[in-house]
Tab-separated table of C-alpha atoms in Angstrom:
chain	number	residue	atom	x	y	z
R	1	MET	CA	34.263	-1.535	2.269
R	2	LEU	CA	31.330	-0.503	0.077
R	3	ASP	CA	31.574	3.076	-1.209
R	4	ILE	CA	27.889	4.003	-1.452
R	5	LYS	CA	28.658	7.368	-3.072
R	6	LYS	CA	30.075	5.668	-6.185
R	7	PHE	CA	27.605	2.798	-6.322
R	8	PHE	CA	25.668	4.315	-9.242
R	9	PHE	CA	28.425	6.351	-10.879
R	10	LYS	CA	29.857	5.514	-14.332
R	11	LYS	CA	28.009	2.216	-14.432
R	12	LYS	CA	26.392	0.265	-17.241
R	13	ILE	CA	22.727	-0.049	-16.233
R	14	LEU	CA	19.715	-1.707	-17.845
R	15	ILE	CA	16.458	-0.022	-16.791
R	16	TYR	CA	13.698	-2.608	-17.163
R	17	GLY	CA	10.180	-1.180	-17.071
R	18	LEU	CA	9.474	2.334	-18.297
R	19	GLY	CA	6.541	3.438	-16.230
R	20	GLU	CA	6.883	6.298	-13.719
R	21	THR	CA	9.578	4.486	-11.719
R	22	GLY	CA	11.677	3.570	-14.738
R	23	LEU	CA	11.470	7.003	-16.342
R	24	SER	CA	12.329	8.832	-13.127
R	25	SER	CA	15.334	6.509	-12.718
R	26	TYR	CA	16.431	7.223	-16.292
R	27	ASN	CA	16.253	11.015	-15.793
R	28	PHE	CA	18.156	10.778	-12.510
R	29	LEU	CA	20.948	8.481	-13.747
R	30	LYS	CA	21.471	9.564	-17.360
R	31	LYS	CA	24.133	12.213	-16.657
R	32	ASN	CA	26.723	9.930	-15.039
R	33	ASN	CA	25.942	6.433	-16.338
R	34	ASP	CA	25.677	4.355	-19.502
R	35	LEU	CA	21.973	3.508	-19.729
R	36	TYR	CA	20.001	0.944	-21.711
R	37	LEU	CA	16.198	0.758	-21.685
R	38	TYR	CA	13.793	-2.138	-22.072
R	39	ASP	CA	10.068	-2.619	-21.611
R	40	ASP	CA	7.866	-5.628	-22.349
R	41	ASN	CA	5.528	-3.249	-24.177
R	42	LYS	CA	7.756	-0.893	-26.160
R	43	ASN	CA	4.721	0.545	-27.995
R	44	LEU	CA	3.887	2.557	-24.876
R	45	ILE	CA	7.090	4.598	-25.248
R	46	LYS	CA	6.386	7.715	-27.319
R	47	ASN	CA	9.507	9.772	-26.575
R	48	LYS	CA	11.867	9.544	-29.588
R	49	ILE	CA	15.048	9.994	-27.509
R	50	LYS	CA	14.123	7.156	-25.179
R	51	LYS	CA	13.137	4.955	-28.141
R	52	LYS	CA	16.710	5.304	-29.457
R	53	LEU	CA	18.019	3.914	-26.179
R	54	LEU	CA	15.768	0.858	-26.316
R	55	VAL	CA	17.775	-2.328	-26.584
R	56	LYS	CA	16.415	-5.381	-28.396
R	57	ARG	CA	15.801	-8.459	-26.332
R	58	LYS	CA	18.298	-10.563	-28.274
R	59	ASN	CA	21.018	-7.959	-27.662
R	60	ILE	CA	20.450	-7.859	-23.913
R	61	TYR	CA	22.042	-11.282	-23.523
R	62	LYS	CA	25.196	-10.013	-25.290
R	63	ASN	CA	25.717	-7.169	-22.805
R	64	LYS	CA	27.296	-7.296	-19.379
R	65	PHE	CA	25.479	-4.867	-17.115
R	66	ASP	CA	26.658	-3.652	-13.728
R	67	PHE	CA	23.046	-3.322	-12.585
R	68	ILE	CA	19.523	-4.103	-13.735
R	69	LEU	CA	17.147	-1.505	-12.335
R	70	LEU	CA	13.836	-3.345	-12.190
R	71	SER	CA	10.466	-1.665	-11.751
R	72	PRO	CA	8.679	-3.254	-8.745
R	73	GLY	CA	5.571	-4.041	-10.789
R	74	ILE	CA	7.490	-6.538	-12.923
R	75	ASN	CA	7.416	-10.142	-11.757
R	76	PHE	CA	10.896	-11.421	-12.592
R	77	LYS	CA	9.530	-14.973	-12.863
R	78	LYS	CA	6.881	-14.152	-15.481
R	79	CYS	CA	8.298	-11.378	-17.691
R	80	HIS	CA	9.983	-11.375	-21.120
R	81	LEU	CA	13.458	-11.431	-19.585
R	82	LYS	CA	12.765	-13.999	-16.855
R	83	ASN	CA	15.691	-16.282	-17.779
R	84	PHE	CA	18.096	-13.341	-17.993
R	85	LEU	CA	16.902	-11.950	-14.641
R	86	LYS	CA	17.148	-15.342	-12.964
R	87	LYS	CA	20.753	-15.668	-14.136
R	88	ASN	CA	21.603	-12.098	-13.051
R	89	PHE	CA	19.416	-11.792	-9.947
R	90	SER	CA	22.308	-10.447	-7.840
R	91	LYS	CA	22.487	-7.401	-10.157
R	92	ILE	CA	18.823	-6.400	-9.695
R	93	VAL	CA	18.310	-3.079	-7.887
R	94	THR	CA	15.476	-0.566	-7.460
R	95	ASP	CA	14.965	3.185	-7.415
R	96	LEU	CA	15.154	2.924	-3.602
R	97	ASP	CA	18.743	1.732	-3.970
R	98	VAL	CA	19.570	4.648	-6.280
R	99	PHE	CA	17.945	7.036	-3.800
R	100	TYR	CA	19.927	5.604	-0.888
R	101	GLY	CA	23.153	5.701	-2.878
R	102	HIS	CA	22.768	9.471	-3.266
R	103	TYR	CA	20.931	10.513	-0.086
R	104	PHE	CA	22.107	8.054	2.586
R	105	HIS	CA	22.829	10.990	4.926
R	106	ASN	CA	19.153	12.029	4.939
R	107	LYS	CA	16.697	10.590	7.426
R	108	ASN	CA	14.115	8.280	5.907
R	109	ILE	CA	11.026	6.834	7.562
R	110	THR	CA	9.923	3.809	5.568
R	111	ILE	CA	6.445	2.384	6.050
R	112	THR	CA	5.302	-1.044	4.939
R	113	GLY	CA	2.570	-3.499	5.942
R	114	THR	CA	-0.471	-5.131	4.396
R	115	ASN	CA	-3.096	-2.526	5.251
R	116	GLY	CA	-2.958	1.198	6.000
R	117	LYS	CA	0.444	2.095	4.493
R	118	SER	CA	-0.761	5.005	2.363
R	119	THR	CA	-2.975	6.534	5.045
R	120	THR	CA	-0.258	6.279	7.702
R	121	ALA	CA	2.365	7.735	5.338
R	122	ARG	CA	0.102	10.663	4.387
R	123	LEU	CA	-0.781	11.409	8.006
R	124	LEU	CA	2.859	11.274	9.073
R	125	PHE	CA	3.799	13.609	6.214
R	126	GLU	CA	1.158	16.144	7.302
R	127	ILE	CA	2.268	15.896	10.934
R	128	LEU	CA	5.942	16.530	10.113
R	129	LYS	CA	5.036	19.311	7.691
R	130	ASN	CA	2.951	21.048	10.371
R	131	GLN	CA	5.921	20.694	12.722
R	132	LYS	CA	7.878	22.847	10.213
R	133	LYS	CA	10.026	19.983	8.909
R	134	ASP	CA	11.288	19.781	5.311
R	135	VAL	CA	9.518	16.513	4.540
R	136	ARG	CA	8.782	14.658	1.285
R	137	LEU	CA	6.134	11.985	0.719
R	138	VAL	CA	7.372	9.470	-1.844
R	139	GLY	CA	7.325	5.873	-3.015
R	140	ASN	CA	4.294	3.695	-3.570
R	141	ILE	CA	1.911	6.488	-2.538
R	142	GLY	CA	2.595	8.688	-5.538
R	143	ASN	CA	5.625	10.743	-6.467
R	144	PRO	CA	8.613	8.580	-7.515
R	145	ILE	CA	11.408	9.110	-5.017
R	146	LEU	CA	13.945	10.148	-7.680
R	147	ASN	CA	11.742	13.014	-8.897
R	148	GLU	CA	12.285	15.056	-5.728
R	149	LYS	CA	14.166	18.350	-6.110
R	150	LYS	CA	15.875	20.916	-3.833
R	151	ILE	CA	16.950	18.354	-1.263
R	152	THR	CA	18.996	19.617	1.674
R	153	SER	CA	20.719	17.825	4.515
R	154	LYS	CA	17.621	18.459	6.657
R	155	THR	CA	15.149	16.895	4.219
R	156	ILE	CA	13.241	13.962	5.719
R	157	PHE	CA	11.736	11.314	3.433
R	158	VAL	CA	8.521	9.479	4.307
R	159	ILE	CA	8.530	6.436	2.046
R	160	GLU	CA	5.685	4.020	1.431
R	161	ALA	CA	7.354	0.771	0.341
R	162	SER	CA	5.703	-2.300	-1.131
R	163	SER	CA	6.889	-5.851	-0.578
R	164	TYR	CA	8.037	-5.883	-4.213
R	165	GLN	CA	10.304	-2.851	-3.754
R	166	ILE	CA	11.812	-4.230	-0.570
R	167	GLU	CA	12.333	-7.679	-2.072
R	168	TYR	CA	14.253	-6.354	-5.098
R	169	SER	CA	16.341	-3.759	-3.220
R	170	LYS	CA	19.992	-4.456	-2.438
R	171	ILE	CA	21.585	-1.522	-0.543
R	172	PHE	CA	18.556	0.496	0.612
R	173	LYS	CA	18.333	0.938	4.369
R	174	ALA	CA	15.550	2.477	6.446
R	175	ASN	CA	16.570	4.707	9.353
R	176	TYR	CA	13.096	4.222	10.798
R	177	ALA	CA	11.311	1.076	9.605
R	178	LEU	CA	7.586	0.697	10.347
R	179	ILE	CA	5.868	-2.654	9.727
R	180	LEU	CA	2.228	-1.861	10.460
R	181	ASN	CA	0.725	-5.332	10.082
R	182	VAL	CA	0.955	-8.517	8.032
R	183	SER	CA	-1.790	-10.713	6.609
R	184	PRO	CA	-1.949	-12.843	3.428
R	185	ASP	CA	-1.550	-10.654	0.319
R	186	HIS	CA	0.221	-10.708	-3.064
R	187	LEU	CA	0.627	-14.495	-2.804
R	188	GLU	CA	0.221	-14.730	-6.571
R	189	ARG	CA	3.644	-13.050	-6.659
R	190	HIS	CA	5.352	-14.322	-3.494
R	191	ASN	CA	3.809	-17.837	-3.782
R	192	THR	CA	3.639	-18.366	-0.009
R	193	PHE	CA	2.700	-16.245	2.975
R	194	LYS	CA	6.071	-17.130	4.495
R	195	ASN	CA	7.849	-15.494	1.525
R	196	TYR	CA	5.582	-12.444	1.780
R	197	VAL	CA	6.376	-11.913	5.485
R	198	LYS	CA	10.073	-12.439	4.757
R	199	SER	CA	10.014	-9.714	2.090
R	200	LYS	CA	8.421	-7.248	4.526
R	201	PHE	CA	10.835	-8.087	7.337
R	202	LYS	CA	13.827	-7.497	5.060
R	203	LEU	CA	13.255	-3.821	5.883
R	204	VAL	CA	14.361	-4.590	9.453
R	205	ARG	CA	17.082	-7.116	8.590
R	206	ASN	CA	18.946	-4.503	6.532
R	207	GLN	CA	19.214	-2.042	9.424
R	208	THR	CA	22.186	-1.260	11.685
R	209	ASN	CA	22.443	-0.429	15.391
R	210	ASN	CA	21.953	3.263	14.541
R	211	ASP	CA	18.461	2.590	13.175
R	212	TYR	CA	15.009	2.016	14.673
R	213	SER	CA	12.367	-0.565	13.819
R	214	PHE	CA	8.733	-0.222	14.865
R	215	PHE	CA	6.378	-3.207	14.982
R	216	ASN	CA	4.263	-5.243	17.371
R	217	VAL	CA	6.730	-7.782	18.791
R	218	LYS	CA	3.817	-10.077	19.729
R	219	ASP	CA	2.705	-10.437	16.124
R	220	LYS	CA	3.044	-14.197	15.609
R	221	PHE	CA	4.345	-13.890	12.058
R	222	LEU	CA	6.978	-11.270	12.852
R	223	LYS	CA	8.073	-13.186	15.958
R	224	ARG	CA	9.159	-16.051	13.729
R	225	GLU	CA	11.391	-13.707	11.738
R	226	ILE	CA	12.983	-12.301	14.913
R	227	LYS	CA	13.926	-15.813	16.063
R	228	LYS	CA	15.639	-16.654	12.770
R	229	GLU	CA	18.479	-14.128	12.979
R	230	LYS	CA	19.974	-11.303	15.007
R	231	ILE	CA	18.298	-7.902	14.652
R	232	TYR	CA	20.728	-5.004	14.948
R	233	SER	CA	18.300	-2.079	15.033
R	234	LYS	CA	16.698	-0.654	18.155
R	235	ILE	CA	13.277	-2.336	18.323
R	236	VAL	CA	10.321	-0.196	19.418
R	237	ASN	CA	7.378	-2.355	20.439
R	238	VAL	CA	4.155	-0.811	19.120
R	239	ASP	CA	1.201	-2.105	21.105
R	240	ILE	CA	-2.110	-0.249	20.925
R	241	ARG	CA	-2.557	-0.702	24.693
R	242	PHE	CA	0.403	1.621	25.320
R	243	PHE	CA	-1.408	4.501	23.629
R	244	LYS	CA	-4.941	4.332	25.075
R	245	ARG	CA	-4.472	7.707	26.777
R	246	ASN	CA	-3.463	9.331	23.492
R	247	LEU	CA	-6.277	7.650	21.567
R	248	ALA	CA	-8.794	9.046	24.058
R	249	LEU	CA	-7.831	12.540	22.894
R	250	ILE	CA	-8.648	11.792	19.254
R	251	LYS	CA	-12.055	13.141	18.223
R	252	ASN	CA	-11.708	12.394	14.517
R	253	PRO	CA	-14.312	9.698	13.555
R	254	TYR	CA	-11.913	8.433	10.882
R	255	PHE	CA	-9.919	6.801	13.668
R	256	SER	CA	-12.873	5.030	15.284
R	257	THR	CA	-11.975	1.626	13.796
R	258	GLU	CA	-9.498	-0.644	15.537
R	259	GLY	CA	-7.252	-0.944	12.471
R	260	ASN	CA	-6.883	2.822	12.076
R	261	GLN	CA	-6.182	3.128	15.794
R	262	GLN	CA	-3.478	0.460	15.580
R	263	ASN	CA	-1.800	2.322	12.714
R	264	LEU	CA	-2.158	5.571	14.637
R	265	SER	CA	-0.205	3.932	17.474
R	266	PHE	CA	2.818	3.839	15.157
R	267	ILE	CA	2.496	7.597	14.683
R	268	PHE	CA	2.471	8.101	18.458
R	269	ALA	CA	5.515	5.849	18.907
R	270	LEU	CA	7.434	7.705	16.208
R	271	ALA	CA	6.333	11.113	17.534
R	272	LYS	CA	7.825	10.231	20.904
R	273	ASN	CA	11.093	9.292	19.206
R	274	PHE	CA	11.155	12.542	17.193
R	275	LYS	CA	10.070	14.621	20.211
R	276	LEU	CA	7.250	16.300	18.299
R	277	LYS	CA	5.064	19.025	19.828
R	278	LYS	CA	1.972	17.295	21.201
R	279	ASN	CA	-0.512	20.127	20.642
R	280	ILE	CA	0.344	20.326	16.908
R	281	LEU	CA	0.380	16.529	16.672
R	282	PHE	CA	-3.167	16.110	18.038
R	283	LYS	CA	-4.466	19.062	16.045
R	284	THR	CA	-3.183	17.521	12.794
R	285	ILE	CA	-4.645	14.096	13.595
R	286	ASN	CA	-8.057	15.515	14.494
R	287	LYS	CA	-8.175	17.492	11.225
R	288	PHE	CA	-6.990	14.600	9.047
R	289	LYS	CA	-9.558	13.694	6.370
R	290	GLY	CA	-8.066	10.426	5.175
R	291	LEU	CA	-7.421	9.398	1.581
R	292	LYS	CA	-9.890	8.846	-1.212
R	293	PHE	CA	-11.412	5.376	-1.479
R	294	ARG	CA	-9.949	4.229	1.854
R	295	GLN	CA	-12.868	3.881	4.277
R	296	GLN	CA	-13.969	7.237	2.851
R	297	ILE	CA	-17.316	8.455	4.179
R	298	ILE	CA	-19.028	10.052	1.186
R	299	PHE	CA	-22.336	10.660	2.953
R	300	LYS	CA	-23.573	10.479	6.529
R	301	SER	CA	-26.903	11.248	8.177
R	302	LYS	CA	-28.950	10.004	11.115
R	303	LYS	CA	-30.489	7.305	8.921
R	304	PHE	CA	-27.573	5.902	6.973
R	305	THR	CA	-23.935	6.185	5.946
R	306	LEU	CA	-22.244	5.612	2.574
R	307	ILE	CA	-18.624	4.433	2.660
R	308	ASN	CA	-16.367	4.096	-0.380
R	309	ASP	CA	-13.577	1.684	0.521
R	310	SER	CA	-12.564	0.715	-3.017
R	311	LYS	CA	-8.919	0.317	-1.932
R	312	ALA	CA	-9.862	-2.833	-0.002
R	313	THR	CA	-8.400	-5.632	-2.107
R	314	SER	CA	-8.533	-8.473	0.422
R	315	TYR	CA	-10.794	-9.734	3.203
R	316	SER	CA	-8.300	-8.529	5.817
R	317	SER	CA	-8.516	-4.945	4.526
R	318	SER	CA	-12.332	-5.015	4.816
R	319	LEU	CA	-12.497	-6.819	8.137
R	320	ASP	CA	-11.750	-3.868	10.374
R	321	VAL	CA	-14.453	-1.595	9.014
R	322	LEU	CA	-16.981	-4.469	8.927
R	323	LYS	CA	-16.408	-5.111	12.635
R	324	SER	CA	-17.033	-1.448	13.454
R	325	LEU	CA	-20.514	-1.277	11.854
R	326	LYS	CA	-23.869	-2.288	13.345
R	327	LYS	CA	-26.055	-2.790	10.260
R	328	VAL	CA	-24.133	-3.091	7.024
R	329	PHE	CA	-25.025	-3.690	3.379
R	330	TRP	CA	-21.666	-4.880	2.078
R	331	ILE	CA	-20.785	-4.740	-1.620
R	332	VAL	CA	-18.057	-7.251	-2.461
R	333	GLY	CA	-16.515	-8.613	-5.663
R	334	GLY	CA	-13.576	-8.580	-8.075
R	335	ILE	CA	-10.487	-10.735	-8.518
R	336	PRO	CA	-9.907	-12.618	-5.226
R	337	LYS	CA	-6.473	-12.750	-3.639
R	338	LYS	CA	-4.686	-16.082	-3.482
R	339	GLY	CA	-4.793	-17.584	0.029
R	340	ASP	CA	-7.264	-14.988	1.319
R	341	LYS	CA	-9.675	-16.001	4.094
R	342	PHE	CA	-12.735	-14.358	5.640
R	343	LEU	CA	-11.905	-14.578	9.351
R	344	LEU	CA	-15.035	-13.031	10.878
R	345	SER	CA	-17.136	-15.602	12.781
R	346	LYS	CA	-20.762	-16.352	11.947
R	347	LYS	CA	-21.809	-14.758	15.252
R	348	ASP	CA	-19.953	-11.529	14.412
R	349	SER	CA	-21.405	-11.506	10.888
R	350	LEU	CA	-25.094	-11.402	11.831
R	351	ASN	CA	-25.248	-7.662	11.109
R	352	ILE	CA	-23.887	-8.085	7.565
R	353	LYS	CA	-25.685	-8.639	4.259
R	354	ALA	CA	-23.348	-9.254	1.334
R	355	TYR	CA	-24.121	-8.127	-2.228
R	356	ILE	CA	-21.694	-9.974	-4.479
R	357	PHE	CA	-21.035	-8.616	-7.975
R	358	GLY	CA	-18.781	-9.436	-10.935
R	359	LYS	CA	-17.358	-12.422	-12.785
R	360	ASN	CA	-16.067	-14.218	-9.683
R	361	ARG	CA	-19.428	-14.326	-7.893
R	362	ASN	CA	-19.258	-18.077	-7.210
R	363	TYR	CA	-15.916	-17.759	-5.423
R	364	PHE	CA	-17.301	-15.256	-2.907
R	365	VAL	CA	-20.545	-17.198	-2.450
R	366	LYS	CA	-18.512	-20.286	-1.558
R	367	HIS	CA	-16.308	-18.364	0.900
R	368	LEU	CA	-19.087	-16.467	2.634
R	369	LYS	CA	-22.100	-18.825	2.557
R	370	SER	CA	-21.499	-20.367	6.001
R	371	LYS	CA	-21.163	-16.958	7.686
R	372	VAL	CA	-22.921	-14.193	5.751
R	373	LYS	CA	-26.286	-13.932	3.997
R	374	SER	CA	-25.548	-13.031	0.390
R	375	GLN	CA	-27.086	-12.257	-2.998
R	376	VAL	CA	-25.331	-12.245	-6.379
R	377	PHE	CA	-25.437	-9.689	-9.187
R	378	LYS	CA	-23.925	-9.350	-12.643
R	379	ASN	CA	-22.499	-5.900	-11.964
R	380	LEU	CA	-22.106	-3.139	-9.399
R	381	GLU	CA	-25.127	-1.151	-10.574
R	382	GLN	CA	-27.503	-4.081	-10.113
R	383	ALA	CA	-26.152	-4.652	-6.596
R	384	LEU	CA	-26.735	-1.006	-5.651
R	385	LYS	CA	-30.286	-1.038	-7.005
R	386	LYS	CA	-31.124	-4.083	-4.880
R	387	ILE	CA	-29.609	-2.480	-1.775
R	388	ILE	CA	-31.906	0.524	-2.229
R	389	LEU	CA	-34.955	-1.776	-2.318
R	390	ASP	CA	-33.791	-3.783	0.701
R	391	ILE	CA	-33.123	-0.702	2.802
R	392	LYS	CA	-36.536	0.744	1.955
R	393	LEU	CA	-38.136	-2.538	3.061
R	394	GLU	CA	-36.326	-2.477	6.416
R	395	LYS	CA	-38.915	-1.594	9.039
R	396	ASN	CA	-36.581	-0.747	11.910
R	397	ASP	CA	-34.977	2.649	12.499
R	398	GLN	CA	-31.505	1.228	13.092
R	399	HIS	CA	-28.708	3.207	11.436
R	400	LYS	CA	-27.669	1.525	8.195
R	401	THR	CA	-24.411	1.612	6.248
R	402	ILE	CA	-23.797	0.908	2.583
R	403	LEU	CA	-20.196	-0.279	2.497
R	404	PHE	CA	-18.403	-0.573	-0.828
R	405	SER	CA	-15.389	-2.625	0.257
R	406	PRO	CA	-14.765	-5.151	-2.550
R	407	SER	CA	-12.130	-7.292	-0.755
R	408	ALA	CA	-10.611	-8.079	-4.150
R	409	ALA	CA	-8.467	-6.671	-6.935
R	410	SER	CA	-10.227	-4.454	-9.470
R	411	PHE	CA	-8.727	-5.508	-12.800
R	412	ASP	CA	-11.640	-7.710	-13.925
R	413	SER	CA	-13.808	-4.668	-14.695
R	414	PHE	CA	-11.773	-1.548	-13.825
R	415	LYS	CA	-8.345	-0.011	-14.524
R	416	ASN	CA	-7.439	0.104	-10.824
R	417	PHE	CA	-9.001	0.732	-7.416
R	418	GLU	CA	-9.203	4.494	-8.084
R	419	ASP	CA	-11.207	3.891	-11.260
R	420	ARG	CA	-13.441	1.484	-9.334
R	421	GLY	CA	-13.959	4.040	-6.562
R	422	LYS	CA	-14.858	6.788	-9.044
R	423	LYS	CA	-17.361	4.520	-10.821
R	424	PHE	CA	-19.023	3.738	-7.502
R	425	ASN	CA	-19.417	7.452	-6.705
R	426	LEU	CA	-20.884	8.070	-10.172
R	427	LEU	CA	-23.409	5.270	-9.647
R	428	VAL	CA	-24.402	6.695	-6.264
R	429	LYS	CA	-25.107	9.990	-8.030
R	430	LYS	CA	-26.792	8.400	-11.045
R	431	LEU	CA	-29.122	6.223	-8.952
R	432	LYS	CA	-29.876	9.132	-6.596
R	433	ILE	CA	-29.348	6.801	-3.662
R	434	LYS	CA	-29.506	9.446	-0.946
R	435	LYS	CA	-32.842	10.784	-2.256
R	436	LEU	CA	-34.373	7.326	-2.849
R	437	ILE	CA	-33.576	6.085	0.633
R	438	TYR	CA	-35.108	9.164	2.223
R	439	ASP	CA	-38.290	9.092	0.078
């Protein structure tokens, strides 16, 4: 029988990837293990002590490691050590495995899905915190899980997990697994949508009969996974229709879109399981302000609304907010996701004007031309300037929304989606959009 307590004790471990995840793993494991470090870009490592522990690529093949702790951002098929990793794939683990090896007695609520993971994780954290629980928010949303201190037996972990983390993990198990939704994403890494869904559903497959899994059992993609093998966890069916009465009590406009309401249904299902106090629960939800660059309303008046949704990196992540708006000037562009499709019908797209910017303009024109009226621009600033002119020429008094929801990755022109979101806000200020539209 596997002794989890000793899984990462006195072992020879290669830590591959020295970003936040790798460094937190090093600091956590260094006392009781023999560690070796490697990164594809060793020039980024400035700490002299860690540089001494760096192992040369040619020497890696001479060593026999017990484990290879791989940072989720590394694609094992396209990195410097791809042949070595392929040969030793069974030894690959993640920081989630290390966490579970040390804190398997603690409750963890692990959230995954294509859209809404971070927002749902943050909201759940605030709800549990306001219910006087010792709760930590970790994983993909920010703080590496192995950086947490002063953990007691009552500490609850809310973990946002990506498909990459789940795919690489070996012993990690979620006590409460939430799969919010699935739609095509990260296919450049998983190759097929089938592989992507499989990686998400691994969160449920790894559970035991003492655990709970939350998802919509009627989701056609997840249904296929259920049929393939026996699920041991207690399945909680999360259907938005079950929570209409609860949703009616939510006055927060942030939860006016269908997608946010669906994700909120998972909170209600979990709250029932945890027997949380309803008055505190609803109070927290109604005060929740959301996260930056995720359908974030940066200005609202009777005439128009400005929404910064820079986090939207696929059509599916923009679809929900597009459906909720009546007259929308949609700014779209960036690096498109493999296999992505714009699923809104031409009839439902009549209220949308698309302003396409960036190097991949032709891709978006081709995808949207049969459904949405569009114009192309070299950059984001030019697109915004044209929107100002078009809005001023509009003769009707209908409420208008400028929606920055790029539906694509940001790396063609920006460091990440946060950088892209900040640049958008700076342009709004620079161009004095609010003043120009009112003049």
